[in-house]
CSV table of C-alpha atoms and ligand atoms in Angstrom, one decimal:
chain,number,residue,atom,x,y,z
Z,25,MET,CA,0.0,0.0,0.0
Z,26,PRO,CA,1.3,3.5,-0.7
Z,27,ASN,CA,2.6,5.4,2.3
Z,28,TYR,CA,1.5,8.8,3.5
Z,29,HIS,CA,2.6,11.9,5.4
Z,30,ILE,CA,0.4,14.4,7.1
Z,31,ARG,CA,1.5,18.0,7.7
Z,32,THR,CA,-0.7,19.8,10.2
Z,33,TYR,CA,-1.1,23.6,10.6
Z,34,GLY,CA,-3.2,25.4,13.2
Z,35,CYS,CA,-4.8,24.4,16.5
Z,36,GLN,CA,-5.1,21.3,18.7
Z,37,MET,CA,-8.3,20.4,17.0
Z,38,ASN,CA,-6.4,20.0,13.8
Z,39,ASP,CA,-3.7,18.0,15.6
Z,40,ARG,CA,-6.5,15.7,16.8
Z,41,ASP,CA,-8.1,15.4,13.4
Z,42,SER,CA,-4.7,14.5,11.8
Z,43,GLU,CA,-4.1,11.9,14.5
Z,44,SER,CA,-7.4,10.2,14.0
Z,45,LEU,CA,-7.1,10.3,10.2
Z,46,ALA,CA,-3.6,8.7,10.5
Z,47,CYS,CA,-5.0,5.9,12.7
Z,48,LEU,CA,-7.8,5.3,10.1
Z,49,LEU,CA,-5.2,5.2,7.2
Z,50,ASP,CA,-3.0,2.8,9.3
Z,51,ALA,CA,-6.0,0.5,9.9
Z,52,LEU,CA,-6.7,0.4,6.1
Z,53,GLY,CA,-3.1,-0.8,5.5
Z,54,HIS,CA,-1.3,2.4,4.5
Z,55,THR,CA,2.1,2.9,6.1
Z,56,ARG,CA,3.7,6.1,7.4
Z,57,ALA,CA,6.4,7.6,5.2
Z,58,GLU,CA,9.7,8.3,6.9
Z,59,SER,CA,9.6,11.9,5.6
Z,60,GLU,CA,7.6,14.2,3.4
Z,61,GLU,CA,10.2,13.6,0.6
Z,62,THR,CA,9.6,9.8,0.4
Z,63,ALA,CA,5.8,9.9,0.8
Z,64,ASP,CA,3.4,8.6,-1.9
Z,65,ILE,CA,0.5,10.5,-0.5
Z,66,LEU,CA,1.0,14.0,0.9
Z,67,LEU,CA,-1.8,15.4,3.1
Z,68,PHE,CA,-2.1,18.9,4.4
Z,69,ASN,CA,-4.4,19.7,7.3
Z,70,THR,CA,-4.8,23.4,7.1
Z,71,CYS,CA,-5.8,26.5,9.1
Z,72,SER,CA,-7.7,29.7,8.2
Z,73,VAL,CA,-7.8,31.5,11.4
Z,74,ARG,CA,-5.2,34.1,10.4
Z,75,ASP,CA,-4.1,35.1,6.9
Z,76,GLN,CA,-0.5,34.1,7.7
Z,77,ALA,CA,-1.7,30.5,8.4
Z,78,GLU,CA,-3.3,30.3,5.0
Z,79,ARG,CA,-0.4,31.8,3.2
Z,80,LYS,CA,2.1,29.4,4.9
Z,81,ALA,CA,0.1,26.3,3.7
Z,82,LEU,CA,-0.5,27.8,0.2
Z,83,GLY,CA,3.2,28.5,-0.2
Z,84,LYS,CA,4.2,25.1,0.9
Z,85,ILE,CA,1.7,23.3,-1.3
Z,86,GLY,CA,2.6,25.7,-4.2
Z,87,ILE,CA,6.2,24.6,-4.3
Z,88,LEU,CA,5.1,20.9,-4.7
Z,89,LYS,CA,4.0,21.6,-8.3
Z,90,LYS,CA,7.4,20.7,-9.7
Z,91,LEU,CA,7.5,17.5,-7.6
Z,92,LYS,CA,4.1,16.5,-8.9
Z,93,ARG,CA,5.4,17.1,-12.5
Z,94,ASP,CA,8.3,14.8,-11.8
Z,95,ARG,CA,6.2,12.2,-10.0
Z,96,PRO,CA,2.7,12.2,-11.5
Z,97,ASP,CA,1.7,9.3,-9.2
Z,98,LEU,CA,2.2,11.4,-6.1
Z,99,VAL,CA,-1.2,12.1,-4.4
Z,100,ILE,CA,-1.6,15.6,-2.8
Z,101,GLY,CA,-4.7,16.3,-0.8
Z,102,VAL,CA,-5.7,19.3,1.3
Z,103,PHE,CA,-8.2,19.1,4.2
Z,104,GLY,CA,-9.1,21.2,7.3
Z,105,CYS,CA,-10.3,24.8,7.6
Z,106,MET,CA,-8.6,26.3,4.6
Z,107,ALA,CA,-9.9,23.5,2.4
Z,108,GLN,CA,-13.4,24.3,3.7
Z,109,ASN,CA,-12.9,28.0,3.3
Z,110,LEU,CA,-11.5,28.1,-0.2
Z,111,GLY,CA,-13.0,24.9,-1.6
Z,112,ARG,CA,-12.9,24.5,-5.3
Z,113,SER,CA,-11.0,27.8,-5.8
Z,114,LEU,CA,-8.0,26.0,-4.3
Z,115,LEU,CA,-7.8,23.9,-7.5
Z,116,ASP,CA,-7.5,27.1,-9.6
Z,117,LYS,CA,-4.7,28.3,-7.3
Z,118,LEU,CA,-3.1,24.9,-7.1
Z,119,PRO,CA,-4.0,22.8,-10.1
Z,120,HIS,CA,-1.6,20.0,-9.1
Z,121,LEU,CA,-3.9,19.2,-6.1
Z,122,ASP,CA,-5.7,15.8,-6.3
Z,123,PHE,CA,-8.4,16.6,-3.8
Z,124,VAL,CA,-9.9,19.1,-1.4
Z,125,ALA,CA,-11.8,17.7,1.6
Z,126,GLY,CA,-13.8,20.0,4.0
Z,127,THR,CA,-13.9,19.8,7.8
Z,128,ASP,CA,-17.0,17.5,7.9
Z,129,ARG,CA,-15.4,15.1,5.4
Z,130,LEU,CA,-12.5,13.7,7.3
Z,131,HIS,CA,-13.9,10.2,7.2
Z,132,GLU,CA,-14.1,10.3,3.4
Z,133,ILE,CA,-10.4,11.0,2.9
Z,134,PRO,CA,-9.4,7.3,2.5
Z,135,GLU,CA,-11.9,7.1,-0.4
Z,136,LEU,CA,-10.6,10.3,-2.0
Z,137,ILE,CA,-7.1,8.9,-1.8
Z,138,ALA,CA,-8.2,5.7,-3.4
Z,139,GLU,CA,-9.8,7.7,-6.3
Z,140,ALA,CA,-6.7,9.8,-6.7
Z,141,LEU,CA,-4.5,6.7,-6.8
Z,142,ASP,CA,-6.8,5.5,-9.6
Z,143,GLY,CA,-6.0,8.6,-11.5
Z,144,ARG,CA,-9.1,10.7,-10.8
Z,145,ASN,CA,-8.0,14.1,-9.6
Z,146,GLY,CA,-9.5,17.5,-9.0
Z,147,LEU,CA,-12.0,16.0,-6.5
Z,148,VAL,CA,-13.8,18.4,-4.1
Z,149,SER,CA,-15.8,17.3,-1.1
Z,150,THR,CA,-16.8,20.2,1.1
Z,151,ASP,CA,-20.5,19.6,2.0
Z,152,THR,CA,-21.3,20.4,5.5
Z,153,SER,CA,-24.1,18.9,7.5
Z,154,GLU,CA,-26.3,19.8,10.4
Z,155,ASP,CA,-25.6,16.4,11.9
Z,156,MET,CA,-22.4,15.2,13.5
Z,157,PRO,CA,-20.3,13.7,10.8
Z,158,THR,CA,-18.7,10.2,11.4
Z,159,VAL,CA,-16.4,10.6,14.3
Z,160,LEU,CA,-13.0,9.0,14.0
Z,161,THR,CA,-11.9,7.7,17.4
Z,162,GLY,CA,-8.5,6.2,16.8
Z,163,HIS,CA,-5.5,7.3,18.9
Z,164,GLU,CA,-1.8,6.9,18.8
Z,165,ARG,CA,-0.7,4.2,21.3
Z,166,GLY,CA,1.0,4.9,24.6
Z,167,GLN,CA,0.5,8.6,24.9
Z,168,VAL,CA,0.6,10.2,28.3
Z,169,THR,CA,-1.9,12.9,27.2
Z,170,GLY,CA,-4.8,12.0,24.8
Z,171,TYR,CA,-6.7,14.6,22.8
Z,172,VAL,CA,-10.4,14.0,22.7
Z,173,SER,CA,-12.8,16.0,20.5
Z,174,VAL,CA,-16.1,16.4,22.3
Z,175,MET,CA,-17.9,18.7,19.8
Z,176,ARG,CA,-17.4,20.3,16.4
Z,177,GLY,CA,-18.1,23.7,15.2
Z,178,CYS,CA,-19.0,27.0,16.8
Z,179,ASN,CA,-22.2,29.1,16.9
Z,180,GLN,CA,-20.7,32.2,18.5
Z,181,PHE,CA,-19.9,34.2,15.4
Z,182,CYS,CA,-17.3,36.5,17.0
Z,183,THR,CA,-17.1,39.1,14.3
Z,184,TYR,CA,-13.4,38.6,13.5
Z,185,CYS,CA,-13.5,34.8,13.4
Z,186,ILE,CA,-13.7,32.5,10.4
Z,187,VAL,CA,-14.2,29.3,12.5
Z,188,PRO,CA,-18.0,29.3,12.5
Z,189,TYR,CA,-17.8,29.3,8.6
Z,190,THR,CA,-15.1,26.7,8.3
Z,191,ARG,CA,-16.1,24.3,11.0
Z,192,GLY,CA,-19.8,24.7,10.8
Z,193,SER,CA,-22.4,24.8,13.6
Z,194,GLU,CA,-22.0,23.3,17.0
Z,195,ARG,CA,-22.6,19.6,17.3
Z,196,SER,CA,-21.8,17.7,20.4
Z,197,ARG,CA,-21.0,14.0,20.8
Z,198,GLU,CA,-22.9,11.8,23.2
Z,199,PRO,CA,-21.3,11.7,26.6
Z,200,GLU,CA,-21.4,7.9,26.6
Z,201,ASP,CA,-19.3,7.9,23.4
Z,202,ILE,CA,-16.8,10.3,24.8
Z,203,VAL,CA,-16.5,8.4,28.0
Z,204,ARG,CA,-16.0,5.1,26.1
Z,205,GLU,CA,-13.2,6.7,24.0
Z,206,ILE,CA,-11.5,8.0,27.1
Z,207,GLN,CA,-11.8,4.6,28.9
Z,208,THR,CA,-10.1,3.0,25.9
Z,209,LEU,CA,-7.3,5.6,26.2
Z,210,ALA,CA,-7.0,5.0,29.9
Z,211,ASP,CA,-6.8,1.2,29.3
Z,212,GLY,CA,-3.9,1.9,27.0
Z,213,GLY,CA,-2.0,3.8,29.7
Z,214,THR,CA,-3.1,7.4,29.0
Z,215,LYS,CA,-3.1,9.5,32.2
Z,216,GLU,CA,-4.4,12.9,31.0
Z,217,VAL,CA,-7.1,13.9,28.6
Z,218,LEU,CA,-7.4,17.2,26.8
Z,219,LEU,CA,-11.1,17.7,25.9
Z,220,LEU,CA,-11.4,19.8,22.7
Z,221,GLY,CA,-14.1,22.0,21.4
Z,222,GLN,CA,-13.9,25.5,19.7
Z,223,ASN,CA,-16.5,26.6,22.2
Z,224,ILE,CA,-16.4,23.9,24.7
Z,225,THR,CA,-18.5,25.4,27.5
Z,226,ALA,CA,-21.4,25.4,25.0
Z,227,TYR,CA,-21.1,21.6,24.8
Z,228,GLY,CA,-24.5,20.0,24.5
Z,229,LEU,CA,-26.4,23.4,24.5
Z,230,ALA,CA,-27.5,23.3,20.9
Z,231,GLU,CA,-29.0,19.9,21.4
Z,232,ALA,CA,-30.6,20.9,24.7
Z,233,ARG,CA,-32.1,24.0,23.0
Z,234,GLU,CA,-33.4,21.9,20.1
Z,235,SER,CA,-35.1,19.4,22.4
Z,236,GLY,CA,-36.6,22.3,24.6
Z,237,ALA,CA,-34.6,21.2,27.6
Z,238,LEU,CA,-32.3,24.2,27.9
Z,239,ASP,CA,-31.8,25.1,31.5
Z,240,PRO,CA,-29.6,28.2,32.1
Z,241,GLN,CA,-28.7,27.0,35.6
Z,242,ALA,CA,-27.4,23.7,34.2
Z,243,SER,CA,-24.2,23.0,32.3
Z,244,PRO,CA,-24.0,19.9,30.1
Z,245,PHE,CA,-20.2,20.5,29.9
Z,246,ALA,CA,-20.0,20.3,33.8
Z,247,ASN,CA,-22.0,17.0,33.6
Z,248,LEU,CA,-19.5,15.8,31.0
Z,249,LEU,CA,-16.6,16.7,33.3
Z,250,HIS,CA,-18.3,14.7,36.1
Z,251,ALA,CA,-18.7,11.7,33.8
Z,252,VAL,CA,-15.0,11.9,32.6
Z,253,HIS,CA,-13.9,12.2,36.2
Z,254,GLU,CA,-15.3,8.7,36.8
Z,255,VAL,CA,-13.0,7.1,34.3
Z,256,SER,CA,-10.5,5.0,36.2
Z,257,GLY,CA,-6.9,5.4,35.2
Z,258,ILE,CA,-7.4,9.0,34.1
Z,259,GLU,CA,-5.6,11.3,36.6
Z,260,ARG,CA,-5.9,14.7,34.9
Z,261,ILE,CA,-8.5,16.4,32.8
Z,262,ARG,CA,-7.9,19.6,30.8
Z,263,PHE,CA,-10.1,21.3,28.3
Z,264,THR,CA,-10.0,24.1,25.7
Z,265,SER,CA,-11.5,26.6,24.9
Z,266,PRO,CA,-14.2,27.8,27.2
Z,267,HIS,CA,-16.3,30.9,26.6
Z,268,VAL,CA,-17.1,33.2,29.5
Z,269,ARG,CA,-20.7,33.5,28.3
Z,270,TYR,CA,-21.4,29.9,29.4
Z,271,MET,CA,-19.2,29.7,32.5
Z,272,ASN,CA,-22.2,29.6,34.8
Z,273,ASP,CA,-22.1,28.5,38.5
Z,274,ALA,CA,-22.6,24.8,37.6
Z,275,PHE,CA,-19.4,25.0,35.5
Z,276,VAL,CA,-17.5,26.9,38.1
Z,277,ASP,CA,-18.6,24.4,40.7
Z,278,ALA,CA,-17.5,21.4,38.6
Z,279,VAL,CA,-14.0,22.8,37.7
Z,280,CYS,CA,-13.4,23.8,41.4
Z,281,SER,CA,-14.7,20.6,43.0
Z,282,LEU,CA,-13.5,17.8,40.8
Z,283,PRO,CA,-9.9,17.0,41.8
Z,284,LYS,CA,-8.8,15.6,38.5
Z,285,VAL,CA,-9.7,18.8,36.7
Z,286,CYS,CA,-6.4,20.7,36.3
Z,287,LYS,CA,-6.1,24.0,38.0
Z,288,GLY,CA,-4.6,25.8,35.0
Z,289,PHE,CA,-7.4,27.3,33.0
Z,290,HIS,CA,-7.2,28.7,29.4
Z,291,ILE,CA,-9.9,31.4,29.2
Z,292,PRO,CA,-9.8,33.6,26.1
Z,293,PHE,CA,-10.7,37.2,26.8
Z,294,GLN,CA,-9.7,38.8,23.4
Z,295,SER,CA,-10.0,42.5,24.6
Z,296,GLY,CA,-10.3,44.4,27.8
Z,297,SER,CA,-12.3,47.2,26.2
Z,298,ASP,CA,-16.1,46.9,26.5
Z,299,ARG,CA,-16.5,48.8,23.3
Z,300,ILE,CA,-14.2,46.4,21.4
Z,301,LEU,CA,-15.8,43.4,23.1
Z,302,LYS,CA,-19.1,44.5,21.8
Z,303,LEU,CA,-17.8,45.1,18.2
Z,304,MET,CA,-16.3,41.6,18.5
Z,305,ASN,CA,-19.7,40.2,19.6
Z,306,ARG,CA,-18.1,38.4,22.5
Z,307,GLY,CA,-21.3,38.7,24.7
Z,308,TYR,CA,-19.6,39.8,27.9
Z,309,THR,CA,-18.0,42.9,29.4
Z,310,ALA,CA,-14.5,43.1,31.0
Z,311,THR,CA,-16.2,43.2,34.4
Z,312,GLU,CA,-18.2,40.0,33.7
Z,313,TYR,CA,-15.0,38.3,32.5
Z,314,LEU,CA,-13.1,39.3,35.7
Z,315,ASP,CA,-16.1,38.2,37.8
Z,316,ARG,CA,-15.7,34.6,36.5
Z,317,ILE,CA,-12.0,34.7,37.2
Z,318,LYS,CA,-12.8,35.9,40.7
Z,319,ALA,CA,-15.4,33.1,41.2
Z,320,ILE,CA,-12.8,30.4,40.3
Z,321,ARG,CA,-10.0,32.1,42.3
Z,322,ALA,CA,-12.2,32.4,45.4
Z,323,ARG,CA,-12.3,28.6,45.6
Z,324,LEU,CA,-8.9,27.8,44.1
Z,325,PRO,CA,-6.5,30.5,45.2
Z,326,ASP,CA,-3.5,28.7,43.7
Z,327,CYS,CA,-5.0,28.2,40.2
Z,328,SER,CA,-3.4,29.8,37.2
Z,329,PHE,CA,-4.8,31.3,34.0
Z,330,SER,CA,-3.8,31.6,30.4
Z,331,THR,CA,-5.7,33.4,27.6
Z,332,ASP,CA,-6.0,34.5,24.0
Z,333,VAL,CA,-5.9,38.2,23.1
Z,334,ILE,CA,-6.3,40.1,19.9
Z,335,VAL,CA,-4.5,43.5,19.4
Z,336,GLY,CA,-5.3,45.9,16.7
Z,337,PHE,CA,-9.0,45.0,16.2
Z,338,PRO,CA,-10.5,47.7,13.9
Z,339,THR,CA,-10.9,51.1,15.6
Z,340,GLU,CA,-8.9,49.9,18.7
Z,341,THR,CA,-7.5,53.1,20.3
Z,342,GLU,CA,-4.7,53.6,22.8
Z,343,GLU,CA,-7.4,53.7,25.5
Z,344,ASP,CA,-8.9,50.4,24.4
Z,345,PHE,CA,-5.5,48.8,24.3
Z,346,GLU,CA,-4.7,50.1,27.8
Z,347,ALA,CA,-8.0,48.5,29.0
Z,348,THR,CA,-6.7,45.2,27.6
Z,349,ARG,CA,-3.4,45.7,29.3
Z,350,SER,CA,-5.2,46.4,32.6
Z,351,VAL,CA,-7.2,43.2,32.4
Z,352,MET,CA,-4.0,41.3,31.8
Z,353,GLN,CA,-2.4,42.9,34.9
Z,354,LYS,CA,-5.5,42.2,37.0
Z,355,VAL,CA,-5.7,38.5,36.1
Z,356,GLY,CA,-1.9,37.9,36.1
Z,357,TYR,CA,-1.7,35.3,33.3
Z,358,ASP,CA,0.9,32.6,33.3
Z,359,MET,CA,0.7,32.4,29.5
Z,360,ALA,CA,-1.1,34.1,26.7
Z,361,TYR,CA,-1.4,33.8,23.0
Z,362,ILE,CA,-1.4,37.3,21.7
Z,363,PHE,CA,-2.6,37.8,18.1
Z,364,LYS,CA,-2.5,40.7,15.8
Z,365,TYR,CA,-5.9,41.2,14.2
Z,366,SER,CA,-6.0,39.6,10.8
Z,367,GLU,CA,-8.9,40.4,8.5
Z,368,ARG,CA,-10.7,37.3,7.3
Z,369,THR,CA,-12.9,37.6,4.2
Z,370,GLY,CA,-16.5,36.6,4.9
Z,371,THR,CA,-16.5,37.6,8.6
Z,372,LYS,CA,-18.8,40.4,9.9
Z,373,ALA,CA,-15.7,42.5,10.9
Z,374,ALA,CA,-14.3,42.3,7.4
Z,375,GLU,CA,-17.6,43.3,5.9
Z,376,ARG,CA,-18.4,46.2,8.3
Z,377,LEU,CA,-15.1,47.5,9.7
Z,378,GLU,CA,-12.0,48.7,8.0
Z,379,ASP,CA,-8.7,47.2,9.2
Z,380,THR,CA,-7.7,50.6,10.6
Z,381,VAL,CA,-4.9,49.9,13.0
Z,382,PRO,CA,-1.5,50.1,11.2
Z,383,GLU,CA,0.7,47.0,11.2
Z,384,ASP,CA,3.4,48.8,13.2
Z,385,VAL,CA,0.9,49.8,15.9
Z,386,LYS,CA,-0.3,46.2,16.1
Z,387,LEU,CA,3.2,45.0,16.4
Z,388,ALA,CA,4.1,47.5,19.1
Z,389,ARG,CA,1.0,46.6,21.2
Z,390,ASN,CA,1.8,42.9,20.8
Z,391,GLN,CA,5.3,43.6,22.1
Z,392,ILE,CA,4.1,45.5,25.1
Z,393,LEU,CA,1.7,42.7,26.1
Z,394,LEU,CA,4.4,40.1,25.6
Z,395,THR,CA,6.8,42.1,27.8
Z,396,ASP,CA,4.2,42.6,30.5
Z,397,LEU,CA,3.3,38.9,30.3
Z,398,GLU,CA,6.9,37.8,30.7
Z,399,THR,CA,7.6,40.0,33.6
Z,400,GLY,CA,4.5,38.8,35.4
Z,401,ALA,CA,5.0,35.1,34.6
Z,402,GLU,CA,8.6,35.3,35.8
Z,403,ALA,CA,7.6,36.8,39.1
Z,404,ARG,CA,4.8,34.2,39.6
Z,405,ASN,CA,7.2,31.3,38.8
Z,406,GLN,CA,9.8,32.8,41.1
Z,407,ALA,CA,7.3,32.6,43.9
Z,408,CYS,CA,7.2,28.8,43.4
Z,409,VAL,CA,10.8,28.3,44.5
Z,410,GLY,CA,10.9,26.3,47.7
Z,411,GLN,CA,7.5,24.8,47.1
Z,412,GLU,CA,6.5,21.4,45.9
Z,413,ARG,CA,4.5,20.6,42.8
Z,414,GLN,CA,2.9,17.4,41.5
Z,415,VAL,CA,4.2,16.8,38.0
Z,416,LEU,CA,3.0,14.4,35.3
Z,417,VAL,CA,6.1,13.1,33.7
Z,418,THR,CA,6.2,13.4,29.9
Z,419,GLY,CA,9.7,12.1,29.1
Z,420,PRO,CA,13.2,13.4,28.2
Z,421,SER,CA,13.4,17.1,27.8
Z,422,LYS,CA,13.6,18.3,24.1
Z,423,ARG,CA,16.6,20.5,24.8
Z,424,ASN,CA,18.7,18.2,26.9
Z,425,ALA,CA,17.8,14.5,26.9
Z,426,SER,CA,19.7,13.8,30.2
Z,427,ARG,CA,17.0,15.8,31.9
Z,428,TRP,CA,13.3,15.0,31.9
Z,429,SER,CA,10.3,17.2,31.7
Z,430,GLY,CA,6.7,17.1,32.9
Z,431,ARG,CA,3.8,19.4,33.6
Z,432,THR,CA,2.4,20.7,36.8
Z,433,ASP,CA,-1.3,20.7,37.5
Z,434,ALA,CA,-1.3,24.3,36.4
Z,435,ASN,CA,0.2,23.3,33.1
Z,436,LYS,CA,3.7,24.7,33.8
Z,437,VAL,CA,6.7,22.9,32.3
Z,438,CYS,CA,8.9,21.5,35.0
Z,439,ILE,CA,12.5,20.2,34.3
Z,440,PHE,CA,14.3,17.7,36.6
Z,441,GLU,CA,16.8,14.8,36.7
Z,442,PRO,CA,15.0,11.5,36.2
Z,443,THR,CA,15.2,8.8,38.8
Z,444,PRO,CA,16.0,5.2,37.9
Z,445,GLY,CA,13.0,3.4,36.5
Z,446,MET,CA,11.1,6.6,35.9
Z,447,GLN,CA,8.5,6.3,33.1
Z,448,PRO,CA,6.5,8.8,31.1
Z,449,GLY,CA,3.0,9.0,32.7
Z,450,ASP,CA,4.4,8.8,36.3
Z,451,LEU,CA,3.1,11.3,38.8
Z,452,VAL,CA,5.9,12.6,40.9
Z,453,ARG,CA,6.5,15.3,43.5
Z,454,ILE,CA,9.1,17.9,42.6
Z,455,ALA,CA,10.8,20.4,44.9
Z,456,ILE,CA,11.2,23.6,42.9
Z,457,THR,CA,14.7,25.0,43.1
Z,458,HIS,CA,14.8,27.7,40.4
Z,459,THR,CA,12.6,29.1,37.6
Z,460,THR,CA,12.5,31.2,34.4
Z,461,SER,CA,9.5,32.9,32.9
Z,462,HIS,CA,8.7,29.7,30.9
Z,463,SER,CA,9.7,26.8,33.2
Z,464,LEU,CA,10.2,25.5,36.7
Z,465,PHE,CA,13.3,23.5,37.6
Z,466,GLY,CA,13.6,21.1,40.6
Z,467,ASN,CA,14.4,17.8,42.1
Z,468,VAL,CA,12.3,14.6,42.5
Z,469,MET,CA,11.4,14.2,46.2
T,522,LIG,N1,-7.3,37.7,13.8
T,522,LIG,C1,-6.5,37.5,14.9
T,522,LIG,N2,-6.7,36.5,15.8
T,522,LIG,C2,-7.8,35.7,15.6
T,522,LIG,N3,-8.2,34.7,16.4
T,522,LIG,C3,-9.4,34.2,15.8
T,522,LIG,N4,-9.6,34.9,14.7
T,522,LIG,C4,-8.6,35.9,14.6
T,522,LIG,C5,-8.4,36.9,13.6
T,522,LIG,N5,-9.2,37.1,12.6
T,522,LIG,C6,-7.6,34.3,17.6
T,522,LIG,C7,-8.6,34.4,18.8
T,522,LIG,C8,-8.9,33.0,19.1
T,522,LIG,C9,-7.7,32.3,18.7
T,522,LIG,C10,-7.9,30.8,18.5
T,522,LIG,O1,-7.3,32.9,17.5
T,522,LIG,O2,-7.8,35.0,19.9
T,522,LIG,O3,-9.2,32.8,20.5
T,523,LIG,FE1,-14.0,31.9,16.9
T,523,LIG,FE2,-15.4,33.1,18.8
T,523,LIG,FE3,-16.1,30.6,18.0
T,523,LIG,FE4,-13.8,31.0,19.4
T,523,LIG,S1,-15.9,31.4,20.2
T,523,LIG,S2,-14.0,29.7,17.5
T,523,LIG,S3,-13.2,33.0,18.6
T,523,LIG,S4,-16.3,32.5,16.8
């Protein structure tokens, strides 16, 4: 059978899609190519969230034209968000492509590959559906952390964001199916799960609304956390990304009371200016966001937060930016993804608002937030010196294989000397001896 290689761009959801597709292709008898150069089938899982992500993939696939000319049997397929977003027009840009598969068509990729191997090219499959498409549940063996997709799509329509258009409407999987998948992972030795959804706190809400059972006091996602918590063998539960709009008290209670739920929370806030938040259609004010942070912190004083922020959204003034800076100072994030606004064709922001903030201003604002972040994170890490942390061992450190690394409950990287017999997946206690803004260093106790 021809061998394949998958190159993945973008978010953890894409990582998960690529992993499950690889497992399906393996099950069908394909093998993994040693490298991109030796592959018979080259697959690209693409991202559209920022212009740069699309350009990177287009550039990479563009230069394969010559290779395809030299090796006409080579199959090149594109899937993921950019495939959904650009669809058939990708074939005009890249006529050497064999197929384009949309975000709901992952399960069809083996068939598309088979057709391409038979010499049929220029295939496009980008239909979306209101129903959950076939879910691929295969996982790589022996991973300490397993990624589990619990829902697809997003109904929020934040005005800057392409995701609701590329990943379609919110559809949640049945809790029983999710728990079964996680139990299988645990049986294979996985200790931690990362639950994935573009708008994960809205898990189950579209279905509840449809069946007339929507209860604003309840949280189907909190119920899911309770169910996953029961899975024996799983020691830690993480999730991404929540939306403040759905972080009701039932959610706060679940994350604060369930011991396996990690106490490092990624909670995107995007902007600290109420005027900008409104233009973004985020559905909360800075005060409401901070109130949810406060509610969690009141019960978990040692918890930590990370976030997503956009600088340079259309019309963002110095004052708006300072409001963002102030929210960041108030929360004291350990980590943040800071993005420069990137206009996405088809979104409400692109239709209605001019991309007014000059690139150099976006860059300067980005730098200021990064510096603030680094200073704060360094001080918070420094405060850990002399304390102990429970660390889930991931394995030899990437930089220096004689040292091992793991993650604390708050998702901080911790580096230490391994002890004899130590295995990835072990939970150990580490005494912290020194720190940087990115990592903790210590000794196994
Ligand atoms: N420009 C810049 N950043 C964006 N994000 C989403 N869309 C855009 C855009 N058009 C960021 C948001 C989101 C993260 C995944 O990507 O911060 O939370
Ligand atoms: Fe995009 Fe907003 Fe949905 Fe997140 S919640 S995927 S930012 S539309």
